[in-house]
Short mmCIF file of C-alpha atoms and ligand atoms in Angstrom, two decimals:
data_model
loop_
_atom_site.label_atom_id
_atom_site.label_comp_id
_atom_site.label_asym_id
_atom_site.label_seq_id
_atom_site.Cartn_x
_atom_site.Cartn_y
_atom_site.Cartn_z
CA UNK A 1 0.00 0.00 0.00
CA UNK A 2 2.73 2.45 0.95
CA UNK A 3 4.89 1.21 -1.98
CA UNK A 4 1.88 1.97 -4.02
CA UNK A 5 1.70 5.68 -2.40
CA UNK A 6 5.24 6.14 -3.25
CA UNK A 7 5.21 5.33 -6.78
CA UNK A 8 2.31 7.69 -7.28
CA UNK A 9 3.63 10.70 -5.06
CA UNK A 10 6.61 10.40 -7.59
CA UNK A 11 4.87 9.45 -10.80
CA UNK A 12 2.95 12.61 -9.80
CA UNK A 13 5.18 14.97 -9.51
CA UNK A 14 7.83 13.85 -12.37
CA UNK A 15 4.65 14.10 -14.68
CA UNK A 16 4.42 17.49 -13.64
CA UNK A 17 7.87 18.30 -14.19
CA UNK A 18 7.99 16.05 -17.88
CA UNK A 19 5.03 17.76 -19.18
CA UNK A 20 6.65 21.30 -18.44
CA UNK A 21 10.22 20.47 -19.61
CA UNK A 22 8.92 18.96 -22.96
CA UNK A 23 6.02 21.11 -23.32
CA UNK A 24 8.01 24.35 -22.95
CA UNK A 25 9.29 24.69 -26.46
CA UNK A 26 5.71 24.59 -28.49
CA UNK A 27 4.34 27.33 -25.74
CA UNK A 28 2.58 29.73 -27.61
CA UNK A 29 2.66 27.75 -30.71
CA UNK A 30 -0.29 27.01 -33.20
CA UNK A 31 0.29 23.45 -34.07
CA UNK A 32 -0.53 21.97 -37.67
CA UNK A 33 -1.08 18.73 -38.88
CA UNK A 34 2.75 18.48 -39.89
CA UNK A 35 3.52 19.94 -36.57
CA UNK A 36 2.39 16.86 -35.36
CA UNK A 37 4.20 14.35 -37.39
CA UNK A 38 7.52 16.75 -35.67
CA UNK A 39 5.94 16.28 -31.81
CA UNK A 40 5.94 12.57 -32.82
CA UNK A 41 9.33 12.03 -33.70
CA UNK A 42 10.45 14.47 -30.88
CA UNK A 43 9.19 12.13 -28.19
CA UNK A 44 10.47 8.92 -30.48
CA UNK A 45 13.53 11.06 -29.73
CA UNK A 46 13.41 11.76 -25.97
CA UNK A 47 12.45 7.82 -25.76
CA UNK A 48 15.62 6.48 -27.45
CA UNK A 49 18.11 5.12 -24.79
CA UNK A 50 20.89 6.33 -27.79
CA UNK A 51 19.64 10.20 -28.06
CA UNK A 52 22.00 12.33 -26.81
CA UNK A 53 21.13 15.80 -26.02
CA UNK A 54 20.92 18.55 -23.63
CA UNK A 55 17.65 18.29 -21.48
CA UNK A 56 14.78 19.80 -21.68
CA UNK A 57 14.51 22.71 -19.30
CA UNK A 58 11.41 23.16 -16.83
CA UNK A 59 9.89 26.77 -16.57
CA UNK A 60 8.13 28.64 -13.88
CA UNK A 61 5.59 26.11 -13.58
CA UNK A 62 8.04 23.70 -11.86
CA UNK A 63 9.57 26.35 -10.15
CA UNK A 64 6.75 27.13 -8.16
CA UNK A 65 5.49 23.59 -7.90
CA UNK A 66 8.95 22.77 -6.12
CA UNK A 67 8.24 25.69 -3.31
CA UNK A 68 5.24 24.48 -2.90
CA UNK A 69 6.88 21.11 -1.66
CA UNK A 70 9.00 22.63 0.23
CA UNK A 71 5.72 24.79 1.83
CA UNK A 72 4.70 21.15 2.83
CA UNK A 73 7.61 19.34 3.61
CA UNK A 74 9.57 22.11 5.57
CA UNK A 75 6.81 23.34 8.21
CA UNK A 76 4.63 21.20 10.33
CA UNK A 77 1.85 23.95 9.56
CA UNK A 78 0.92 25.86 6.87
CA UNK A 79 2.86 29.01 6.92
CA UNK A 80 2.36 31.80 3.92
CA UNK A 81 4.36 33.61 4.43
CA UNK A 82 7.23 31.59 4.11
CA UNK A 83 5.46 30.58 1.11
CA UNK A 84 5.85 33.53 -0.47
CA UNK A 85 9.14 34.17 0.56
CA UNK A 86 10.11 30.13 -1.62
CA UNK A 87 7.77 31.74 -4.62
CA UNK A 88 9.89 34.63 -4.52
CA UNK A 89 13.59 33.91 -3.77
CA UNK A 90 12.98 31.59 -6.84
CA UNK A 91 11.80 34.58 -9.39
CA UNK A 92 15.06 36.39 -8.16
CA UNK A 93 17.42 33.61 -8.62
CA UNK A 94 15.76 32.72 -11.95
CA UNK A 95 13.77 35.26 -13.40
CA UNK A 96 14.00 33.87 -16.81
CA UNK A 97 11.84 30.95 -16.54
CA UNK A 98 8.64 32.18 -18.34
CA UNK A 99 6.64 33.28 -15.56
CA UNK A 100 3.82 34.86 -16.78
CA UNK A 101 3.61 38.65 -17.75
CA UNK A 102 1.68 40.33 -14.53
CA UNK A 103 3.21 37.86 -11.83
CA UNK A 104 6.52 39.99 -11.51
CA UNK A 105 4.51 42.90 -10.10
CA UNK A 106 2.95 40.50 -7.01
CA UNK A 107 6.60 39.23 -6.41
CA UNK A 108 7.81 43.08 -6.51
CA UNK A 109 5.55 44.26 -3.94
CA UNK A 110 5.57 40.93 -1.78
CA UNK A 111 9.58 42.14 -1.44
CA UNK A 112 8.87 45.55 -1.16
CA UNK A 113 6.69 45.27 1.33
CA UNK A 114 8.98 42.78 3.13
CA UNK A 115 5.88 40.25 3.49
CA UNK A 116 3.40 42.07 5.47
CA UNK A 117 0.64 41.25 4.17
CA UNK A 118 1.12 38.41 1.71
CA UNK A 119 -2.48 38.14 0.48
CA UNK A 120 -2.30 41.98 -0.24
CA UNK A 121 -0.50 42.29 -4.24
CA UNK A 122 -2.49 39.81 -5.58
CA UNK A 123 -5.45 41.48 -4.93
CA UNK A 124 -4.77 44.41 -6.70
CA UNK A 125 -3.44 42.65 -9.99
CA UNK A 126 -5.62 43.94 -13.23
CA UNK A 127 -7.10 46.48 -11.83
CA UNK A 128 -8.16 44.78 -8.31
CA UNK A 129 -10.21 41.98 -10.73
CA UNK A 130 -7.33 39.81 -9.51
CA UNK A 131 -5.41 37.19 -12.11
CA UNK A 132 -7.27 34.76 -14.15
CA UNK A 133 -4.06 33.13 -15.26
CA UNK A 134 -3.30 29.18 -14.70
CA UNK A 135 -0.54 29.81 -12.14
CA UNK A 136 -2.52 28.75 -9.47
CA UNK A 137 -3.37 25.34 -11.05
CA UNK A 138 -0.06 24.46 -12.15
CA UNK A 139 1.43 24.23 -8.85
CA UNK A 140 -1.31 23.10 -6.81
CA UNK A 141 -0.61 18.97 -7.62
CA UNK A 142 1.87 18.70 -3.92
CA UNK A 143 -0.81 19.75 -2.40
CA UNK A 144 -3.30 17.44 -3.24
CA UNK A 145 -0.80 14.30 -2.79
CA UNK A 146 -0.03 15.77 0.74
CA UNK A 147 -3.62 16.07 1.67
CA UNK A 148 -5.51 13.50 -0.39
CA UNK A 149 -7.10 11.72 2.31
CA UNK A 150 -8.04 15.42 4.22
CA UNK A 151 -10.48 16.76 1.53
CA UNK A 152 -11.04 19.93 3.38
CA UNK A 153 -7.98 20.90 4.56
CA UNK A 154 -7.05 20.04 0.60
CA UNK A 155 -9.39 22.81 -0.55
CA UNK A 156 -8.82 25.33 1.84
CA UNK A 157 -4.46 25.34 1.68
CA UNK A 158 -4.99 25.04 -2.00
CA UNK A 159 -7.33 27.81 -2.17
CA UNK A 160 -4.80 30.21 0.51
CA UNK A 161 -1.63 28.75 -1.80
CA UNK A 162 -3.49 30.47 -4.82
CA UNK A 163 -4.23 33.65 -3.38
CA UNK A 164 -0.97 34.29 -2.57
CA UNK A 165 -0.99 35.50 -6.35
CA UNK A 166 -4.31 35.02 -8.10
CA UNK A 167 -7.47 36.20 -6.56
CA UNK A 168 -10.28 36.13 -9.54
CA UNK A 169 -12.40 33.14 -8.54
CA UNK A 170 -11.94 31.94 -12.50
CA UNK A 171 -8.19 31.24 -10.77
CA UNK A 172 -9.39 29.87 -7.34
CA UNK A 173 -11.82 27.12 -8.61
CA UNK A 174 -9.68 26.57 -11.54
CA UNK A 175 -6.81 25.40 -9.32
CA UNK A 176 -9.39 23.69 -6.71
CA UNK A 177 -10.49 21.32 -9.88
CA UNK A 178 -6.87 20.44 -11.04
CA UNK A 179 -6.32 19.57 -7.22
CA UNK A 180 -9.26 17.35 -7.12
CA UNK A 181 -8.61 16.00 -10.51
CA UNK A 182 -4.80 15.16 -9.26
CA UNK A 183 -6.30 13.54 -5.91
CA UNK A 184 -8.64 11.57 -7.58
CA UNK A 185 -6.20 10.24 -9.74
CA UNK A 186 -3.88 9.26 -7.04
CA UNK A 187 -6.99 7.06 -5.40
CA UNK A 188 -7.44 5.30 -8.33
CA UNK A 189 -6.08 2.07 -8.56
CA UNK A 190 -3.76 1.98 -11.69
CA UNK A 191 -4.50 -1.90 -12.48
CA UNK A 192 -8.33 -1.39 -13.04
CA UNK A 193 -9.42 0.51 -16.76
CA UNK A 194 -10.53 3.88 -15.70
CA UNK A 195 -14.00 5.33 -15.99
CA UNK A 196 -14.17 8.63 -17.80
CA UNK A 197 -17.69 8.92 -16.92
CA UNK A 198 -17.34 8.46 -13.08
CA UNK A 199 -13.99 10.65 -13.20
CA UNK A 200 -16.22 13.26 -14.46
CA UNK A 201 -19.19 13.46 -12.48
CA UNK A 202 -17.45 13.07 -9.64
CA UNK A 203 -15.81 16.10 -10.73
CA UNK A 204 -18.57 17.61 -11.74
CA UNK A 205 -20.52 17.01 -8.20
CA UNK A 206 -17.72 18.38 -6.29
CA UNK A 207 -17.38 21.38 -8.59
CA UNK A 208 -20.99 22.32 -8.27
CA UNK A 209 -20.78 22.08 -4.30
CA UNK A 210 -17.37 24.90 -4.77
CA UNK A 211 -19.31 27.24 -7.55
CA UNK A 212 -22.93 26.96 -5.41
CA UNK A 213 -21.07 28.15 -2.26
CA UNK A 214 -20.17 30.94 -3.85
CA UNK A 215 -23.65 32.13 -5.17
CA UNK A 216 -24.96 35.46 -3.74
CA UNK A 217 -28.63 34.09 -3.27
CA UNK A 218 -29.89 37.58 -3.54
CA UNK A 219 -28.81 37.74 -6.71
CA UNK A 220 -29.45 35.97 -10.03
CA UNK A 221 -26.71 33.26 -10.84
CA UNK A 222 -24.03 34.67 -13.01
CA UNK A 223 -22.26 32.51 -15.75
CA UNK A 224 -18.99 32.13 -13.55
CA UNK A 225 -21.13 30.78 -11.01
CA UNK A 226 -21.30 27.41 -13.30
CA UNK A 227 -18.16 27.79 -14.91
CA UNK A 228 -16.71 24.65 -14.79
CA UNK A 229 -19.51 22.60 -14.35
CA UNK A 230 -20.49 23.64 -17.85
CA UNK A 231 -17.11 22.95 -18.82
CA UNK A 232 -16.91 19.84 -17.52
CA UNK A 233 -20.17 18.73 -19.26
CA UNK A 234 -18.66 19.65 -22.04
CA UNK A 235 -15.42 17.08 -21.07
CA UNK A 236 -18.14 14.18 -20.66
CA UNK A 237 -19.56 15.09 -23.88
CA UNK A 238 -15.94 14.09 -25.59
CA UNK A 239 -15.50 11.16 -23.94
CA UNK A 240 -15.38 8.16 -26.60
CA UNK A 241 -15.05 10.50 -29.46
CA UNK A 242 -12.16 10.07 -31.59
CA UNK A 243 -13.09 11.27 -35.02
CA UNK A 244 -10.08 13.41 -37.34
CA UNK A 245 -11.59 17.15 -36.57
CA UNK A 246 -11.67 16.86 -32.56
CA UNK A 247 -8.52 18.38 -31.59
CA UNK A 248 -9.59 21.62 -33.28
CA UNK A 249 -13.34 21.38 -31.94
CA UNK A 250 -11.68 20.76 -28.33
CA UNK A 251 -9.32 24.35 -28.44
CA UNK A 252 -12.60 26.01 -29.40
CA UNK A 253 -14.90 24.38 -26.98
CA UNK A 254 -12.36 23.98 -24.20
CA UNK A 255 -9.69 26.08 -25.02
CA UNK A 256 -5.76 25.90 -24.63
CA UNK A 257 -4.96 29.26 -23.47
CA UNK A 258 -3.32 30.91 -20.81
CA UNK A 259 -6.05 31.75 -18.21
CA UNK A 260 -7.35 28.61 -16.05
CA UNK A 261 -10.77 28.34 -17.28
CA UNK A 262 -9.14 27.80 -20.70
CA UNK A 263 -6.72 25.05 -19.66
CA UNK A 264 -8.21 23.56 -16.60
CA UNK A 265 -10.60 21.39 -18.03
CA UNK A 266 -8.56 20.71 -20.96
CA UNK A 267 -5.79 19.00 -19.18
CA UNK A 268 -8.74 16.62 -17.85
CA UNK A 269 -9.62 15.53 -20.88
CA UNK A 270 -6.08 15.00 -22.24
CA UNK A 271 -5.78 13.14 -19.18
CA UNK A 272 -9.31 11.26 -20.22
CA UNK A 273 -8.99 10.73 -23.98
CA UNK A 274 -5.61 9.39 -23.75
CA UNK A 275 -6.82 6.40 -21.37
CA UNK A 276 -7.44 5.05 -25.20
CA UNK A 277 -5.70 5.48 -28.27
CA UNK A 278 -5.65 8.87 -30.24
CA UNK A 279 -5.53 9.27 -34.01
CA UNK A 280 -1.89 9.85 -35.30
CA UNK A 281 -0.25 9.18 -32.18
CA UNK A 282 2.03 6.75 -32.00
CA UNK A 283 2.70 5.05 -28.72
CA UNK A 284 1.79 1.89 -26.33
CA UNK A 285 2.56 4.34 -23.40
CA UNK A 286 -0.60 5.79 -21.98
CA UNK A 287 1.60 8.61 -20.27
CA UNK A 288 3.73 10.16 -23.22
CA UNK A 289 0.42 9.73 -25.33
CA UNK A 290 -1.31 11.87 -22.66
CA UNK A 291 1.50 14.88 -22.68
CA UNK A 292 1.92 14.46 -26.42
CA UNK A 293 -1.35 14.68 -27.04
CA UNK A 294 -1.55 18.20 -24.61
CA UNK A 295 1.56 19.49 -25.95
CA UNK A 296 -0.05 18.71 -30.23
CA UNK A 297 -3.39 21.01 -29.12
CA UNK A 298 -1.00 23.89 -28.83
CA UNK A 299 -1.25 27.37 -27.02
CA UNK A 300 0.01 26.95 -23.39
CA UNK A 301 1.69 23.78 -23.71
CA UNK A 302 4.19 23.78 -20.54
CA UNK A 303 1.32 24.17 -18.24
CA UNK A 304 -1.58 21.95 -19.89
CA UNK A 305 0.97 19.09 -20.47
CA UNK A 306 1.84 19.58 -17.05
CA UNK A 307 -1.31 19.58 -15.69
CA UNK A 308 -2.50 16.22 -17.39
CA UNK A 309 0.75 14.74 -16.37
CA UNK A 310 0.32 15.34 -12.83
CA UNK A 311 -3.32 13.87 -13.25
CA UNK A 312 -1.68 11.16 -14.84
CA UNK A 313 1.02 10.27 -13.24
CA UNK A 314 -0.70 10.23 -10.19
CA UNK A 315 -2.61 7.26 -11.53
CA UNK A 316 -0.14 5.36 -12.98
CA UNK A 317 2.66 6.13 -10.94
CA UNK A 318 6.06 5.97 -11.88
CA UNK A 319 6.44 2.81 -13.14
CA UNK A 320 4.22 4.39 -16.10
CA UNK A 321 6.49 7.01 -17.35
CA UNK A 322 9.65 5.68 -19.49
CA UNK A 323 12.94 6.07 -17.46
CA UNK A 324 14.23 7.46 -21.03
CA UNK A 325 12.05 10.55 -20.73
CA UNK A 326 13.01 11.10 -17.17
CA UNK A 327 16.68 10.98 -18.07
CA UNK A 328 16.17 13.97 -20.80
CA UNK A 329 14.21 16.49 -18.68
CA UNK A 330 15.83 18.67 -16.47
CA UNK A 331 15.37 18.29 -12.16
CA UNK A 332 13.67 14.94 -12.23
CA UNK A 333 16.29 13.47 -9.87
CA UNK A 334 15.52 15.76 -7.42
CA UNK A 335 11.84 16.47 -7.50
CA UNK A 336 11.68 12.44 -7.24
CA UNK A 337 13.49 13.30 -3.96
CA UNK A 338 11.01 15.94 -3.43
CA UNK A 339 8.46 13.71 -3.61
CA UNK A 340 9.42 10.83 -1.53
CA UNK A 341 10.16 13.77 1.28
CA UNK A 342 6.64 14.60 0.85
CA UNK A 343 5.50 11.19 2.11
CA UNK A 344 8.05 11.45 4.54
CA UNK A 345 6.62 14.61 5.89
CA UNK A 346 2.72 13.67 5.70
CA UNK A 347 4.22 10.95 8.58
CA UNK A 348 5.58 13.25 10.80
CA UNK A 349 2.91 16.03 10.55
CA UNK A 350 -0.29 14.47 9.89
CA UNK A 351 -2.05 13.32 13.15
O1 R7I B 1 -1.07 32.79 -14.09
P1 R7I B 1 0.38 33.07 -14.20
O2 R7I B 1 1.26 32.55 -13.14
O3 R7I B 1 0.89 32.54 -15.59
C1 R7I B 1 1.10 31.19 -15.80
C2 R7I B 1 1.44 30.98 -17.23
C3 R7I B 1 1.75 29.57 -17.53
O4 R7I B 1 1.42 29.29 -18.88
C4 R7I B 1 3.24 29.50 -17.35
O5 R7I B 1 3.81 28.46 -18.11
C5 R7I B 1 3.71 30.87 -17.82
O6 R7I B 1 4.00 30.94 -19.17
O7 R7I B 1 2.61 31.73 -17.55
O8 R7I B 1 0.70 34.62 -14.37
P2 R7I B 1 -0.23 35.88 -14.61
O9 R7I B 1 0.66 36.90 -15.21
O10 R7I B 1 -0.95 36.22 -13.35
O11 R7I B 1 -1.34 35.44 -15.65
C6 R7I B 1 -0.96 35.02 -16.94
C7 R7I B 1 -1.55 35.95 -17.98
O12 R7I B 1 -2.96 35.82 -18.05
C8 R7I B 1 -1.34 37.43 -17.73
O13 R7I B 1 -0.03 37.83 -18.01
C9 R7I B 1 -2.39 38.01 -18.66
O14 R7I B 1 -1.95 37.98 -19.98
C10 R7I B 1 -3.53 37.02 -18.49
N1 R7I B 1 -4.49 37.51 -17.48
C11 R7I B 1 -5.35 38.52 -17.66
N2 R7I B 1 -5.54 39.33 -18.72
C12 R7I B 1 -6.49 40.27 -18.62
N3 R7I B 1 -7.25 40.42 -17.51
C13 R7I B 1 -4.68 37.04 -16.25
N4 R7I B 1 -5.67 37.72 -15.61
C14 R7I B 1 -6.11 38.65 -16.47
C15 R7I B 1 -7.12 39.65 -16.39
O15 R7I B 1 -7.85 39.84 -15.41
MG1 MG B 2 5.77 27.81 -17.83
MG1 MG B 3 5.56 31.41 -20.90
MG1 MG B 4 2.59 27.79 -19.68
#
C-alpha cells in the first residue's frame, strides 16, 4: 500500500515536471497537422536510450510547484508567508523561466513590502479583478498528494496557496479542480481501466458544491457561477469520441490558453482521452500519449501538459512514465526526492 503511495507521489510529480520540460518549447505555438508528425518524432527522440542531447529545461511552472513542496515538507503547519518568501527567492534567482507577464509585479511588492501582508499584491493585480491566469493550477498537484485523504484541509491550503498570487475566482476554482482531478487520480487504482464517466461526475458534483457556495442568493446566478460545471459537461460530452476534426473542436470548446478556465478542463480531458488510443499518435505508453497529445493542441503547452501529467502520473505512478524521458528532462532526480520527502513529511505532521 505504501509502496503503491510512493510510486504515485513520484509518478505525480515527475509528470508534472515532464510535461513542463517537454512542453516548454511549443508554448505559444499554433500546431498543424505536420507539426504533429515533428511532436511525434520528438518524443520517439526523448524515448531512445541512444539520443544524446541537452535536457529539456522546466519553466516557472516547476519552479513554483517545487516551493510548494518545500511549503509542505519544511513546516509542520501551513505558513504563507514563508510561502511567499520560496515563490519569490525563486523569481530572483531565476527570473527567466517564463513566468507569466503580470506575476513579476505581485513578487515586486511581496519584497517591497517585506511580506506584510502576503495576500495583499495579488489582490490588486488587473485592476483589483485579480489574475485569471493558470498559475494557481499548475502548482497546486503537492498539495493534493499531501492532503488527499483530508479533503477539506485540501481545498482550503490550496485555495490560501493560490491567493498568494491570483485572486479572480476563475483562478481559485480553476486550481481547486486540477487539485481534485490530481487527488482523484492518485486514489485510483492503476490496475483497473478507468471510468471517464465516473472521473467526471465526480468532478462535476464536487465542482458544483465549490461554484454553489459561492452564489450570492440575492442575486441571479451569473455565468462564472457554473463555470466549470459547464465545462466539464462539455469534457463528458468528448468522452469516446475520436473522429479526425476533434482536436480543433476541443481548443474552441475547451480552449488551450493561458487563463485557467481555458486550460483547466482541458488538461482533464487530455488526461481522459488518452486512457485510449488517439488518431496519429504513435505510442503503447498511456503517459507520453497523454503529454503528447496536450503538448499537439498547442497554445500553453508547458502548463496543460503539465497539468495532465500530474493527473496522470498520479494514476499510474512511476512505473508508467519511461525512465528514457526522465533521463532527458531537467530536475527529475531531485523532485523524485522531493516527492518521496513529501511522504516522509505527511508521517511526521499528519495526526
Ligand atoms: O497565471 P500566471 O502565473 O501565468 C502562468 C502561465 C503559464 O502558462 C506558465 O507556463 C507561464 O507561461 O505563464 O501569471 P499571470 O501573469 O498572473 O497570468 C498570466 C496571464 O494571463 C497574464 O499575463 C495576462 O496575460 C492574463 N491575465 C489577464 N488578462 C487580462 N485580464 C490574467 N488575468 C487577467 C485579467 O484579469
Ligand atoms: Mg511555464
Ligand atoms: Mg511562458
Ligand atoms: Mg505555460
Amino acid at each position: 500500500e505504501s509502496a503503491l503511495l510512493k510510486s504515485k507521489f513520484r509518478g505525480c510529480l515527475l509528470g508534472s515536471v515532464i510535461g513542463d520540460c517537454t512542453g516548454a518549447p511549443y508554448e505559444g505555438d499554433t500546431i498543424t497537422s505536420g507539426d504533429k508528425i515533428v511532436i511525434q518524432r520528438y518524443f520517439d527522440k526523448l524515448e531512445d536510450a541512444e539520443f544524446k542531447a541537452p535536457y529539456k529545461q522546466y519553466t516557472d511552472d516547476t519552479a513554483m510547484t517545487k516551493s510548494i513542496v518545500k511549503f509542505l515538507t519544511d513546516k509542520p503547519e501551513p505558513d504563507y508567508k514563508f510561502l511567499a518568501r520560496l515563490f519569490v527567492n525563486e523569481y530572483v534567482k531565476e527570473p527567466k523561466r517564463g513566468y507569466g507577464a503580470a506575476i513579476g509585479e505581485v513578487f515586486k511588492k511581496l519584497k517591497a513590502t517585506r511580506f506584510e501582508d502576503v495576500f495583499k499584491p495579488a489582490t490588486e493585480q488587473f485592476h483589483g479583478k485579480g489574475s485569471y491566469g493558470n498559475g494557481g493550477a499548475m502548482r497546486v498537484a503537492p498539495i493534493a498528494l499531501y492532503f488527499h485523504d483530508n479533503y477539506d484541509a485540501m481545498l482550503e491550503v490550496a485555495t490560501k496557496a493560490t491567493k498568494l498570487t491570483h485572486t479572480n475566482t476563475f483562478a481559485i476554482h480553476g486550481a481547486l479542480l486540477q487539485c481534485i482531478a490530481v487527488q482523484q487520480a492518485l486514489l485510483a487504482d492503476p490496475k483497473k481501466k478507468l471510468d471517464p464517466e465516473e472521473f467526471v461526475a465526480l468532478l462535476h458534483e464536487k465542482m458544483k458544491k465549490i461554484e454553489n457556495a459561492n452564489i450570492d442568493r440575492e442575486m441571479d446566478i451569473s455565468p462564472e457561477d457554473r463555470a466549470y460545471q459547464d465545462k466539464l459537461k462539455i469534457v463528458e460530452d468528448f468522452i469516446g469520441k475520436n473522429y479526425e476534426d476533434l482536436d480543433e473542436e476541443v481548443i474552441f470548446q475547451l480552449g488551450n490558453g493561458i487563463s485557467a478556465y481555458e486550460s483547466v478542463p482541458t488538461a482533464i480531458h487530455c488526461f481522459l482521452r488518452a486512457q485510449n488510443d488517439i488518431a496519429r499518435i504513435e505510442t503503447d505508453n498511456q503517459f507520453r500519449r497523454t503529454i503528447q497529445y496536450a503538448i499537439s493542441l498547442g497554445g500553453d503547452t508547458d502548463t496543460i501538459a503539465s497539468m495532465a501529467g500530474a493527473i496522470c502520473g498520479a494514476y499510474l505512478g512511476e512505473e508508467g512514465i519511461n525512465p528514457e524521458l526522465l533521463r532527458h528532462c531537467e530536475f527529475t532526480k531531485e523532485m523524485s526526492e522531493m516527492a518521496d520527502n513529501l511522504l516522509s513529511a505527511r508521517g511526521e505532521f499528519s495526526k
